[in-house]
Each structure stands twice: as structure tokens, then as C-alpha cells.
XYZ file of C-alpha atoms in Angstrom:
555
model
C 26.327 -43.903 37.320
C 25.367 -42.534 40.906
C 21.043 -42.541 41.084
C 20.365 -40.653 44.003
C 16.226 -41.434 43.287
C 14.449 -44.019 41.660
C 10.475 -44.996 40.924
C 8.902 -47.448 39.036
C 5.683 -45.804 37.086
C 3.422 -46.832 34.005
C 2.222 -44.330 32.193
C 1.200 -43.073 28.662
C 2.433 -39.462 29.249
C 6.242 -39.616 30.469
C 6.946 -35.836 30.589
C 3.916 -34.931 33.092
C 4.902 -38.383 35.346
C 8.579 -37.086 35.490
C 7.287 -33.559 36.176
C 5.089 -34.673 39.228
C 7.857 -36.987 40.503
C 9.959 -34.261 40.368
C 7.493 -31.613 42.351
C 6.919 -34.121 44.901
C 10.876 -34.552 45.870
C 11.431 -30.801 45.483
C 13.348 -30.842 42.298
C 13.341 -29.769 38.519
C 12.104 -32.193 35.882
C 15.654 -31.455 34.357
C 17.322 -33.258 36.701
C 15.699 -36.266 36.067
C 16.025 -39.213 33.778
C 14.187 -42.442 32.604
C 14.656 -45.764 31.026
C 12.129 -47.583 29.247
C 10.919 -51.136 30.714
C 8.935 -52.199 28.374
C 6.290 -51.088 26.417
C 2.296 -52.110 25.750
C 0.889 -51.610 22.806
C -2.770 -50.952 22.541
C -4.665 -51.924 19.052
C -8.329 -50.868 17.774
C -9.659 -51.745 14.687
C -13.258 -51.202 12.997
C -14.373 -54.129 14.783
C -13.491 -52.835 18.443
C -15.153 -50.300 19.804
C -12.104 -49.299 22.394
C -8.393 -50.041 22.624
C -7.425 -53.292 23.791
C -3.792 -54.427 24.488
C -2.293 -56.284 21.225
C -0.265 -59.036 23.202
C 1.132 -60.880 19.853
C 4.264 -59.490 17.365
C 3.216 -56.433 16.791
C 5.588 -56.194 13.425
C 4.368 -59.136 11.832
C 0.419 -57.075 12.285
C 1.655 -53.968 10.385
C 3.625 -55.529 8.225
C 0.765 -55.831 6.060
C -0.001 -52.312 5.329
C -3.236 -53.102 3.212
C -4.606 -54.913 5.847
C -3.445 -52.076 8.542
C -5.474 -49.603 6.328
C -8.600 -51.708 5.381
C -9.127 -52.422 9.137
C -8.532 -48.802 10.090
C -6.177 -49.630 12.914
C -5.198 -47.397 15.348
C -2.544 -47.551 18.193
C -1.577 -46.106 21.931
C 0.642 -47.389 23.722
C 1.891 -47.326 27.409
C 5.306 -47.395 28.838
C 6.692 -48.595 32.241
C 9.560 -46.283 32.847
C 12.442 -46.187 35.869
C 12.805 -42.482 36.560
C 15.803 -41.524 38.080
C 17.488 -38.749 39.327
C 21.066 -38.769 38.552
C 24.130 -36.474 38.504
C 24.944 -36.180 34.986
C 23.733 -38.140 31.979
C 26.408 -40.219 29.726
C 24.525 -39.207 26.138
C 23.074 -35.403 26.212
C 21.965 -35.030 22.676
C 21.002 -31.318 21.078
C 18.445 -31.946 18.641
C 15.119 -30.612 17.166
C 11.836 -33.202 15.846
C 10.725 -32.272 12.113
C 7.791 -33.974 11.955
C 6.455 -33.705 8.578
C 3.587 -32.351 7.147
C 1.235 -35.714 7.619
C 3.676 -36.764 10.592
C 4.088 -39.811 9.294
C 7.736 -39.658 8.547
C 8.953 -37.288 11.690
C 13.153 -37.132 11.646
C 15.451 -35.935 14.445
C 18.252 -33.526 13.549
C 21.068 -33.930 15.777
C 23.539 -30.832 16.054
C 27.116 -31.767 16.548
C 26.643 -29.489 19.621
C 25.814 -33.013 21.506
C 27.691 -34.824 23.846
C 28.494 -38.601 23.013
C 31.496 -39.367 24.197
C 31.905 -42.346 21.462
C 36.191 -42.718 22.387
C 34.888 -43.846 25.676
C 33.034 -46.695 24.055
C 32.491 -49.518 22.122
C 30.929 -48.676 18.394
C 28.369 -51.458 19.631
C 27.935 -49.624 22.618
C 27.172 -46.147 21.605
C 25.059 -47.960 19.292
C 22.802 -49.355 21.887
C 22.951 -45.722 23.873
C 21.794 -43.766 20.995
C 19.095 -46.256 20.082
C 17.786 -46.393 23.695
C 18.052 -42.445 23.912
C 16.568 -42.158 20.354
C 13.601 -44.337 21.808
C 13.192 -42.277 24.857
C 12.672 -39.003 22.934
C 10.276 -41.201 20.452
C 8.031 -42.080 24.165
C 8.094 -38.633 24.907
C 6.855 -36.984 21.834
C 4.031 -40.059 21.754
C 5.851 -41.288 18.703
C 5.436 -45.208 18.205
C 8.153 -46.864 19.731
C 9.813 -50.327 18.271
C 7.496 -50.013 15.243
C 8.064 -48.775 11.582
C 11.410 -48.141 13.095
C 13.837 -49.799 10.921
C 15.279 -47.296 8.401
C 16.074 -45.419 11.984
C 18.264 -48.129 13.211
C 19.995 -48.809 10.104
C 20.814 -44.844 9.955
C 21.698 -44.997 13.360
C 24.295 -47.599 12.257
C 25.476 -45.449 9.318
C 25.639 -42.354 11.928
C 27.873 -44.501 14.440
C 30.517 -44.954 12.013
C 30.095 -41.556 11.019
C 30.748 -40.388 14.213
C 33.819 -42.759 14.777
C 35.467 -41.109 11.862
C 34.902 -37.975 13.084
C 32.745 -36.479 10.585
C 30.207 -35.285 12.618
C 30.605 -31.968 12.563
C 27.466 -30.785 10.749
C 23.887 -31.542 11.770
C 22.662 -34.695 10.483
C 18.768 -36.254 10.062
C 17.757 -39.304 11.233
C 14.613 -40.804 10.834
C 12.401 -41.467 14.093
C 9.266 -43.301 12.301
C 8.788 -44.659 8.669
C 4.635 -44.341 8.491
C 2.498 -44.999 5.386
C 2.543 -42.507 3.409
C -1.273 -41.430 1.663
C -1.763 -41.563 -1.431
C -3.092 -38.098 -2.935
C -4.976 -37.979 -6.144
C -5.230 -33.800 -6.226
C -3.207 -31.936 -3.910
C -4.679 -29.573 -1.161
C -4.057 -25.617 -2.359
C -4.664 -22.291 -0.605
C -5.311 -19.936 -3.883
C -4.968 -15.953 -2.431
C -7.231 -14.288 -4.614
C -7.058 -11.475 -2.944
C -2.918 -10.950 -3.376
C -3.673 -11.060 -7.202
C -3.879 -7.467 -6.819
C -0.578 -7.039 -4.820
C 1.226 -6.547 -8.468
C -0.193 -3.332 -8.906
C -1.435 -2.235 -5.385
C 0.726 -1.755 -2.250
C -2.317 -2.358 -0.088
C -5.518 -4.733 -1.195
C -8.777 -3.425 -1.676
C -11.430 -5.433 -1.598
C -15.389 -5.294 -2.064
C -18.709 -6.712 -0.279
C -18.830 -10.181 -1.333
C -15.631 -10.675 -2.984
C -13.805 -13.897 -2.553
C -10.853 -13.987 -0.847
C -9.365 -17.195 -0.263
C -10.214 -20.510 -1.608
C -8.518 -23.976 -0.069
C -8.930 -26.195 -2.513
C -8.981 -29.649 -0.411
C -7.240 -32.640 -1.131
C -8.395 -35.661 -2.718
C -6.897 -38.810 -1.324
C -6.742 -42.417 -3.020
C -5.747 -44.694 -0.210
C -4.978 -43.625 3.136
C -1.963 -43.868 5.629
C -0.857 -43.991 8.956
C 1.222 -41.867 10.772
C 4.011 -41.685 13.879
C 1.311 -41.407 16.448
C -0.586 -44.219 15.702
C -3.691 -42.766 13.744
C -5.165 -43.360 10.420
C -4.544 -40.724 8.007
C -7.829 -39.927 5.560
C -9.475 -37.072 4.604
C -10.979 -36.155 7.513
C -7.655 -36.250 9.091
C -6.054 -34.251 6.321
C -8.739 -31.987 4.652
C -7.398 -28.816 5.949
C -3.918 -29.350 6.636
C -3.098 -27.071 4.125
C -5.987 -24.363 5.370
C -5.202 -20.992 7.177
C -4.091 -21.102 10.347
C -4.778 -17.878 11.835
C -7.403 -16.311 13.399
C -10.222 -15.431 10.982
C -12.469 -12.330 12.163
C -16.166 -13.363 11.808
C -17.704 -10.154 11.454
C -15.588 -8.502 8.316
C -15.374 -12.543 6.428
C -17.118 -14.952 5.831
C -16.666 -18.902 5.138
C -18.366 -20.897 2.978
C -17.579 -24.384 2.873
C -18.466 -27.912 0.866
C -16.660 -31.028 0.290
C -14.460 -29.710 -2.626
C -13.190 -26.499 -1.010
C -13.740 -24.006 1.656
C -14.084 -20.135 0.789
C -13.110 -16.660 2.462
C -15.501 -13.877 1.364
C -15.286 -10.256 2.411
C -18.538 -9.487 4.171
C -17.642 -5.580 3.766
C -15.458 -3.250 1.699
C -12.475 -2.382 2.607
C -8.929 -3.253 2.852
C -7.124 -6.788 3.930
C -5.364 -7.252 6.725
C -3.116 -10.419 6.531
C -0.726 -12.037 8.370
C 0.736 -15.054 10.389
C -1.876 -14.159 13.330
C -4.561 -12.054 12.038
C -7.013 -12.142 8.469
C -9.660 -9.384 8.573
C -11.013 -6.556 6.464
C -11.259 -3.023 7.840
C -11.985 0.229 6.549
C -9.276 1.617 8.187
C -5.894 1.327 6.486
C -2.752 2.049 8.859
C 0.896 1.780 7.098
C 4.142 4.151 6.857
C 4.568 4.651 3.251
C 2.712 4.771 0.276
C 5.156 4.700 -2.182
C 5.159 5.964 -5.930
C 5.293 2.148 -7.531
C 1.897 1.694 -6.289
C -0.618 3.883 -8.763
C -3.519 3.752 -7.003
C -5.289 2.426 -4.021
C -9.178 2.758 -4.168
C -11.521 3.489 -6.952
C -14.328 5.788 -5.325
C -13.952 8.595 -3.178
C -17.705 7.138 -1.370
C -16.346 4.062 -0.138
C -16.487 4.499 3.694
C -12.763 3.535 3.949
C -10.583 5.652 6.158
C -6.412 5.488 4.889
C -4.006 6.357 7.341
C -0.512 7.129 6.093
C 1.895 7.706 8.848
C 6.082 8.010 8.013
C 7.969 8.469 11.323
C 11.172 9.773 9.498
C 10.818 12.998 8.730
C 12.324 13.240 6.300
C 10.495 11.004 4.061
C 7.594 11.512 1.739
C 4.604 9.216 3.549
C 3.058 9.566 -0.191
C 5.733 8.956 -2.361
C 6.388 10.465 -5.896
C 3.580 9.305 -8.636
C 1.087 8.211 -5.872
C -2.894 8.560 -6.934
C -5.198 7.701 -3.840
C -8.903 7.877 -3.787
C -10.823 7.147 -0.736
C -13.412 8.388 1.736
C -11.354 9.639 4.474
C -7.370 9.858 4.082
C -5.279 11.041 7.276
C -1.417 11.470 6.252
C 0.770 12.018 9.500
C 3.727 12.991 6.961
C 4.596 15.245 3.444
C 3.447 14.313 -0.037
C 5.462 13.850 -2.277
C 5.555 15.491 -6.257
C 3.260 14.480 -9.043
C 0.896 12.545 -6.157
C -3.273 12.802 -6.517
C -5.394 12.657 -3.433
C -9.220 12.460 -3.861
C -11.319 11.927 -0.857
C -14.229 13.619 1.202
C -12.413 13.795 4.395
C -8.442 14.758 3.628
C -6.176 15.522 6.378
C -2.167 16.256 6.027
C -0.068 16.722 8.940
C 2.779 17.689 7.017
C 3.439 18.920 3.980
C 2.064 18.536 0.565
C 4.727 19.324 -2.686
C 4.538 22.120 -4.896
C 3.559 19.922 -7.401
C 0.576 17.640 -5.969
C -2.755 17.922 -6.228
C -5.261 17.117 -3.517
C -9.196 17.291 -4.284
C -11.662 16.689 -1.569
C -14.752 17.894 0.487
C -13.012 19.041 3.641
C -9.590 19.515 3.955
C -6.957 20.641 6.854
C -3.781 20.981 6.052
C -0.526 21.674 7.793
C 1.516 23.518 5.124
C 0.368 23.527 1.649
C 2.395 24.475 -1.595
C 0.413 22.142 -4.029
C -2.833 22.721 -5.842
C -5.959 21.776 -3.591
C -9.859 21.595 -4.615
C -12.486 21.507 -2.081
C -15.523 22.458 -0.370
C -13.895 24.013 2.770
C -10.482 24.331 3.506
C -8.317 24.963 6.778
C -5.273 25.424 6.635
C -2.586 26.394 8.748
C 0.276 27.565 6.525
C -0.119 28.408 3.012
C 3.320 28.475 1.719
C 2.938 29.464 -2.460
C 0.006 26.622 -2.775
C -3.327 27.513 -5.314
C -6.925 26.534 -3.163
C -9.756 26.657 -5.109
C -12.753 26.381 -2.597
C -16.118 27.114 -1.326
C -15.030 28.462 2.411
C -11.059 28.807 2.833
C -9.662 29.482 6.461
C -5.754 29.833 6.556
C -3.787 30.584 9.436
C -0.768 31.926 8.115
C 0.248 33.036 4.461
C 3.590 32.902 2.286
C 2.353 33.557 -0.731
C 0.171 31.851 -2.804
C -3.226 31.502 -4.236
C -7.045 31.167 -3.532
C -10.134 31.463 -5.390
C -13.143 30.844 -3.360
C -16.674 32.908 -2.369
C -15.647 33.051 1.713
C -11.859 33.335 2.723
C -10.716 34.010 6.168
C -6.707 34.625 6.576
C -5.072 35.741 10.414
C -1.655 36.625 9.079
C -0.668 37.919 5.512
C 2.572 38.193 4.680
C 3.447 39.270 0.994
C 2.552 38.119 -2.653
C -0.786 36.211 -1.829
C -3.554 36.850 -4.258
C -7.118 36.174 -2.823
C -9.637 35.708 -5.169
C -13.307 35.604 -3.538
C -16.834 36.109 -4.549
C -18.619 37.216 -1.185
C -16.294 37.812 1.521
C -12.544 38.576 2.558
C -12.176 38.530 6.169
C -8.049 39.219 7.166
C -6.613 39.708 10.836
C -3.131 40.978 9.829
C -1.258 42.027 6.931
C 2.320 42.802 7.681
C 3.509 42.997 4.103
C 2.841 43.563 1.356
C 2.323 43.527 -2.700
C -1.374 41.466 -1.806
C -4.113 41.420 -3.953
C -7.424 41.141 -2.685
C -10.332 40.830 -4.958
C -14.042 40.403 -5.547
C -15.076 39.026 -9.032
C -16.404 35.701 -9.612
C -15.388 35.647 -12.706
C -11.722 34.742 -11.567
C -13.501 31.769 -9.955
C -13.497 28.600 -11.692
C -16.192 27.032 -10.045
C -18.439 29.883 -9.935
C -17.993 29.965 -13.561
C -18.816 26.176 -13.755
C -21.797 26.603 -11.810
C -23.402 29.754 -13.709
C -22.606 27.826 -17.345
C -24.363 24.871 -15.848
C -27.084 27.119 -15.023
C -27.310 28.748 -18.100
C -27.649 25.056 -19.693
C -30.194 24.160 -17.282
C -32.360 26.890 -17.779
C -32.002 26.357 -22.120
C -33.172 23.189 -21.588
C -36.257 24.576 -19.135
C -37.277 27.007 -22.083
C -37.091 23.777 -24.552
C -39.522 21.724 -22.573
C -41.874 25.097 -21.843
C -42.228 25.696 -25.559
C -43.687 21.779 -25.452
C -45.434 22.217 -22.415
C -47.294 25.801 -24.076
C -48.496 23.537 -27.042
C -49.289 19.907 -25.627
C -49.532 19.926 -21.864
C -50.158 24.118 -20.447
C -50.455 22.474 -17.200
C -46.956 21.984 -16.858
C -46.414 25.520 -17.835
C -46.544 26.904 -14.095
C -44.091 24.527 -12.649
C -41.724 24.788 -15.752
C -41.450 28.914 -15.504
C -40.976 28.315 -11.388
C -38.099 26.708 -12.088
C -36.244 28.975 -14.609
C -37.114 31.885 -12.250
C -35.370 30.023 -9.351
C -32.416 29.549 -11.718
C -32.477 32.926 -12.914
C -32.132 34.187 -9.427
C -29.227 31.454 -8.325
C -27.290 33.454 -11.256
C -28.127 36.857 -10.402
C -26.885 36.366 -6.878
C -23.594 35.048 -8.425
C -23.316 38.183 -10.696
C -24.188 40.661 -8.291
C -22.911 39.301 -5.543
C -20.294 41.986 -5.549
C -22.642 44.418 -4.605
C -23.164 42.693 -0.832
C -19.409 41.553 -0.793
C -17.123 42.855 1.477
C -13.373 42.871 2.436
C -12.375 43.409 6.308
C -8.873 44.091 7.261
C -8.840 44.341 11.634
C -4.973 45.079 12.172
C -3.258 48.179 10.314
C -2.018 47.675 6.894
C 1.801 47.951 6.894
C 2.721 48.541 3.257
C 1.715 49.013 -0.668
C -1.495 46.387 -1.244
C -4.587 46.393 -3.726
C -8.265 45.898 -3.106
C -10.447 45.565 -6.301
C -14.446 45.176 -7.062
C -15.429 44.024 -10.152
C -18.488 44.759 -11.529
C -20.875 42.708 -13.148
C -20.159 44.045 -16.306
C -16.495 44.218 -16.179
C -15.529 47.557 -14.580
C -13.092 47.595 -11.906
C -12.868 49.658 -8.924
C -9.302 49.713 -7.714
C -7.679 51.020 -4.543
C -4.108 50.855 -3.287
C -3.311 50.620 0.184
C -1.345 52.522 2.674
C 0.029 52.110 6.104
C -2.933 52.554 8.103
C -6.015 51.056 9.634
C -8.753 50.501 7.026
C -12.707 50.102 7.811
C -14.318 47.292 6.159
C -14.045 47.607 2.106
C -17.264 47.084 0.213
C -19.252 48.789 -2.793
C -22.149 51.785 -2.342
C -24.071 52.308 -5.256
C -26.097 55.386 -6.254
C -28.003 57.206 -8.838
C -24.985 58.213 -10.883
C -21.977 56.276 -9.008
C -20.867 53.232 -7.804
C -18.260 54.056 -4.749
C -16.132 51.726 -2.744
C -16.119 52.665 0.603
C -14.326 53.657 2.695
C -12.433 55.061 0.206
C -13.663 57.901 -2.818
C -12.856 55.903 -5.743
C -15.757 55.506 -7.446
C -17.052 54.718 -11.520
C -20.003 56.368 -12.936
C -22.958 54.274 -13.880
């Protein structure tokens, strides 16, 4: 074999010496190689307080494992090496290093990829090649070299006849190092509390001061030593087992004694976990939230933003089934049938099912054909959906539904029926069979409320018969308050009188306007093709008209 350089060096780190040596001449560290000269092993027990260089047989020390381990010893060792730089290499093995969990029993897995060209040879001879190669990769992964190394010569003798009978033709394991293995009275174990609630939850949420995570850590009986020379104990070992990615500080925190070592959410919200990243966040991001999954969050107060986003169109991003409560809920997508949504801050960008229901404090909507409760509403399409709302702004109609005291439509189409208490406010209305109305009694909510009232004030007149007979200086306060309830339902039951419907653009066909009076009368009018002044009630002596038409009901 042709060297075309060669230098003498001792060193305990052979791949940055080659990788220098190589620099310096201008060349890759690939093209170089090395041989071993010998090798100096370094000792320290608990009764040195450095290294010193062990000059006796190092196998009849170790040997004795009990001693090994009573006198803690550790090793180093340093290697005087021949690099070389040479035109091709007779052995070029393909391999990868497993080196166990403890690394005291690291094995190399050859691939059959390698090159040994073993018909060239002597079985003796290849022999020596791959021990001396085996070695070399053992000095350059700092793995002990001529120590605990016997079961890896007598598989390297099994492998050499393997090879001669050409049955290498699969990847085969060879063990580099044969350490002392500890001895473990209770296993280490990483219990994931939180993914207890993966079997009914597609995403995990968790609360302020819930534990997430507990390692349980190992308890070890005696100790061992491993492929790099080092004693293996508990502080060695104690969180071998632990997490090993990044832990955010400021959404968990970690608690930790001698028996274990705990993750605890610091805030509520939902768990992010993966190979790289463990944090909480009240901001959930994911495609799909799919109809196996029944629910996600308990409370609609939570301070917990969910973000559903489904980049195939075609796709529900809330699938069939789903019931999802939080604070604020942003779906970039449609829902799906038979789905819930209950949040104070709901946005859809698509589409929600003729069949869902959505119930929040503000809403915008894209298109909506389900059945939505809310405080205020916008929403651009209304496509055959039922809104039942405080203040309702929609875009466009298709049909549909709403019952709420303010709505405010820019383009009506046909069959919508608006329901409203106080006002009606429309842009355009290019078709027709519409009903708009003013009666609160076709509001459910307004209903809710003025029963609620009427319950409230019952139980005001309860207490003021107590007050008149044991305490008359609660009397005052007590008949302030039923008047201030009394008037909260007379503006609900005459609101008609100061309601109004406004229609800018000229009607284009056949559509109905009705009042309805607080004690059940109806004043009715039918449209025509024209432009209407604002529609709202003028009451008199004798008649109640609704102008600016002549239809009118005597009082």
C-alpha cells in the first residue's frame, strides 16, 4: 500500500488530530487513515484526585468488577497513532454504532454493503484486519480499546467464517465493549398524564396547576461501568429516561426531588408536544377537528383561542358530531352536520351545515345555513340559516331566518323572514315573497328576558310585603327597583311604537311589512315595485297608522 504522507501524533481525540493534519497539507480528513501504536491507559480511583497512567495489566485490574465498582474507577486513555494518507484503503467497512441505553454494551452493525475482500486473504488475516479496523473505530468514538473486549473478538471469529461461507449478506451485530451492566431495583418511567385524555380528546386541555408529566427515577442497587470509561450510578443515570426536548419555562413548570421530577402547567390551555417542543398555549392551531373527538374544552371563559384550519376544500375542518367550547374559535374551513360551537369570539371562514349549531357572543360568518345564537352577528351570506341575535348585520341573503331587536341586510333576495323588535334597516331587495316584521313576541330571547322580568319583579313584591311589616326602611329601595323593571318591560312591549323598517333601493316585487301591537293586532302591508319611505307606526286619538302607507286599526 502506496502512503503518500505520514505523522507520528499522540493524542486522546483522533478525529480532530486527523482533521488538522489534513487542513495543514491541503486535503480532506477522508483521505486519510491511521493505525494505532499503542495505547495508554489512564486510571483514577476514589483515592486519586486526577488521572494517572495505569502502567500494569490492565485486564487483570478490571477483572474484578466488585473491586472496579467499590473503588469507583474511572478510565481515559491516549493513543499514539501513524496517520497516513493513502490511495485506497484494503477494509472499507459500512456500519452504524448502537450504543445502548447506559452505553455500556455499544455494538457495531456492519451492512454487507462493505468491502472486505476476504478471497484475497488468509481467514487469519482478515481476522487481524477487522480486529485492527474494529479497534480504530472503538479509538474514535472514545470507546475503551483492548478492554472488556472479548465477546467482540470471539464474534469477530464467528463473523470471519461467516463471511468465508458467504453468508454475509444481511447486516450483522457485533459487539464493540462488554461493560458492567447496573443493577436496577425500580426502573426509571416517564408517566404522560396529560395523554390520558387523548382517548377521548383529539387535542389536550389542560388547567393551571395540573400535572403533566411525572419521571419517575430509577433506583439502582449496584452500579456499573460503561464503554467510555465512567462509573455508572444514579447521578449518571437519573434522567436517562427524562424528556429530552426543550421545555418552555413560562407556560410549565418543574418540580423536582429525589424520587421523581414533575411537569405542571403554569396556565390553562392546550399541550403542545413533540420530539422538539413541550409547552402550553392558549392558542390551538390544527387542520381537522374530526367527529370522533366529542368535545374539546369545558367553558366558553377560558381565554383559549382554537384555530381550525383544513386546506382541502373540500373537507369539513369540524367534522360531523364535533361539540367545541372555548373562548375564541377561528375556523379557516366548513362545519360539518350535527357539530356545536360555543364560544365568545366565533369566526367561520367557510361554511357552517344546515344542520349545526353555533352559540356565541360575536360571531362573523362567511356563509351560514345552520342555526346560530349570539349577541351580534355579521355575516356575509345567509344562505337558508336561522340567527337569533341581539344586533344582526348580513351582507347578502338566500333565504333564511332572523329574530333579533336590530337587523341590518344590503341585499335581499327572496324567502327571508326578518323578525326584529326595534329596527329593520335593508339596502336592496331584488325579490321577493320577504317578510319583514316588528313583534317581539316572535323573539325568543325577548320573551326570555320579559318572563325573567316578570319573575324578578314577583319576587320584589314578596320581599316589599316583608319589608312594609318588619323593616319600612327598605320599602323605598324595594319599589325603585320594581319600577325600573316595570319600565325595562314596557320598553320591550311598546317598543313597536318607536320601531322602524327602512328599505333605501326600490322594492322589485310582492313583499310584506307587519307591526304588531302590544296587544296582538297586526298592521299588515304588501309591497309593490316602488321606492318606499321608512315604515314605522303613528298613533292617534282613534287610530294607529303605519306610515307611509294608510293602513291603519282603530284603537
Amino acid at each position: 500500500m502506496i502512503c503518500l504522507l505520514t505523522k507520528k501524533f499522540k493524542t486522546k481525540n483522533i478525529s480532530a488530530t486527523i482533521s488538522k493534519y489534513a487542513a495543514e497539507n491541503d486535503s480532506s480528513p477522508l483521505e486519510f487513515s491511521f493505525d494505532i501504536n499503542e495505547v495508554d491507559t489512564y486510571i483514577k480511583t476514589v483515592s486519586e484526585k486526577s488521572f494517572v497512567l495505569y502502567n500494569e495489566d490492565i485486564n487483570h485490574y478490571y477483572s474484578d468488577h466488585d473491586k472496579m465498582l467499590n473503588e469507583h474507577v474511572q478510565l481515559k486513555q491516549m493513543y499514539t497513532i501513524t496517520v497516513k494518507k493513502e490511495l485506497k484503503k484494503i477494509i472499507k467497512l459500512i456500519y452504524s454504532i448502537d450504543f445502548s441505553a447506559d452505553n455500556t454494551t455499544p455494538v457495531i452493525i456492519l451492512h454487507p454493503e462493505s468491502q472486505i475482500p476476504y478471497k484475497k486473504y488468509q481467514p487469519k488475516e482478515i481476522y487481524i484486519l477487522l480486529l485492527k479496523e474494529l479497534n480504530n473505530i472503538k479509538a474514535v468514538n472514545n470507546i475503551l480499546v483492548n478492554i472488556f473486549d472479548e465477546q467482540m473478538k470471539e464474534k469477530l471469529k464467528v463473523f470471519v467464517k461467516y463471511l468465508y461461507s458467504g453468508k454475509f449478506i444481511t447486516k450483522i451485530k457485533i459487539p464493540l465493549f462488554s461493560g458492567i451492566k447496573v443493577e436496577v431495583r425500580r426502573s426509571s418511567k416517564l408517566v404522560m398524564k396529560f395523554m390520558q385524555k387523548e382517548s377521548t380528546h383529539q387535542v389536550i386541555e389542560v388547567d393551571a396547576g395540573e400535572v403533566l408529566i411525572d419521571f419517575i427515577k430509577p433506583v439502582f442497587g449496584k452500579n456499573g461501568f460503561n464503554a467510555f470509561g465512567d462509573i455508572i450510578d444514579n447521578a449518571y443515570l437519573k434522567n436517562n429516561e427524562d424528556l429530552k426536548c426543550y421545555v418552555d419555562d413560562k407556560s410549565i413548570e418543574i418540580i423536582e426531588d429525589d424520587d421523581k421530577k414533575s411537569y405542571i402547567s403554569k396556565i390553562k390551555g392546550y399541550v403542545h408536544f413533540d420530539k422538539e417542543n413541550f409547552y402550553i398555549d392558549n392558542k390551538l392551531k390544527m387542520q381537522r377537528l374530526s367527529r370522533v373527538q366529542d368535545s374539546v374544552a369545558k367553558e366558553e371563559n377560558n381565554n383559549i383561542e382554537v384555530i381550525i384550519s383544513q386546506s382541502d376544500s373540500s373537507l369539513d375542518s369540524l367534522g360531523e358530531g364535533v361539540q367545541l367550547t372555548s373562548e375564541t374559535i377561528n375556523i379557516h374551513g366548513h362545519v360539518g352536520a350535527k357539530s356545536s360551537l360555543k364560544a365568545v369570539n366565533l369566526t367561520i371562514e367557510g361554511a357552517t351545515h344546515k344542520d349545526s349549531i353555533q352559540e356565541a357572543k360575536f360571531v362573523t360568518i362567511n356563509r351560514h345555513k345552520g342555526k346560530l345564537r349570539c349577541h351580534s352577528a355579521r355575516i356575509k351570506l345567509l344562505e337558508g340559516g336561522e340567527v337569533h341575535a341581539t344586533n344582526v348585520e348580513i351582507e347578502n341573503s338566500l333565504g333564511g331566518v332572523v329574530y333579533a331587536e336590530n337587523v341590518t341586510v344590503g341585499h335581499v333576495k327572496s324567502n327571508l323572514k326578518i323578525y326584529a323588535s326595534n329596527s329593520i334597516n335593508i339596502k336592496l331587495v331584488s325579490g321577493e315573497d320577504n317578510l319583514f316584521k316588528i313583534n317581539y313576541k316572535d323573539i325568543p330571547t325577548l320573551n326570555s328576558k320579559y318572563n325573567f322580568i316578570t319573575q324578578e319583579i314577583e319576587d320584589l313584591k314578596y320581599k316589599l310585603e316583608g319589608a312594609l311589616k318588619h323593616t319600612p326602611s327598605d320599602v323605598p329601595i324595594l319599589k325603585k327597583q320594581i319600577d325600573e323593571l316595570k319600565e325595562q318591560q314596557d320598553k320591550i312591549v311598546n317598543g313597536v311604537k318607536h320601531a322602524q323598517i327602512t328599505i333605501t333601493e326600490p322594492l322589485r316585487g310582492l313583499n310584506t311589512i307587519t307591526f304588531t301591537l302590544a296587544d296582538g293586532k297586526e298592521i299588515t302591508y304588501k309591497t309593490d315595485a316602488k321606492t318606499y319611505k321608512p315604515f314605522y307606526l303613528i298613533e292617534s286619538e282613534d287610530h294607529i297608522t303605519l306610515h307611509p302607507t294608510n293602513n291603519k286599526i282603530s284603537l
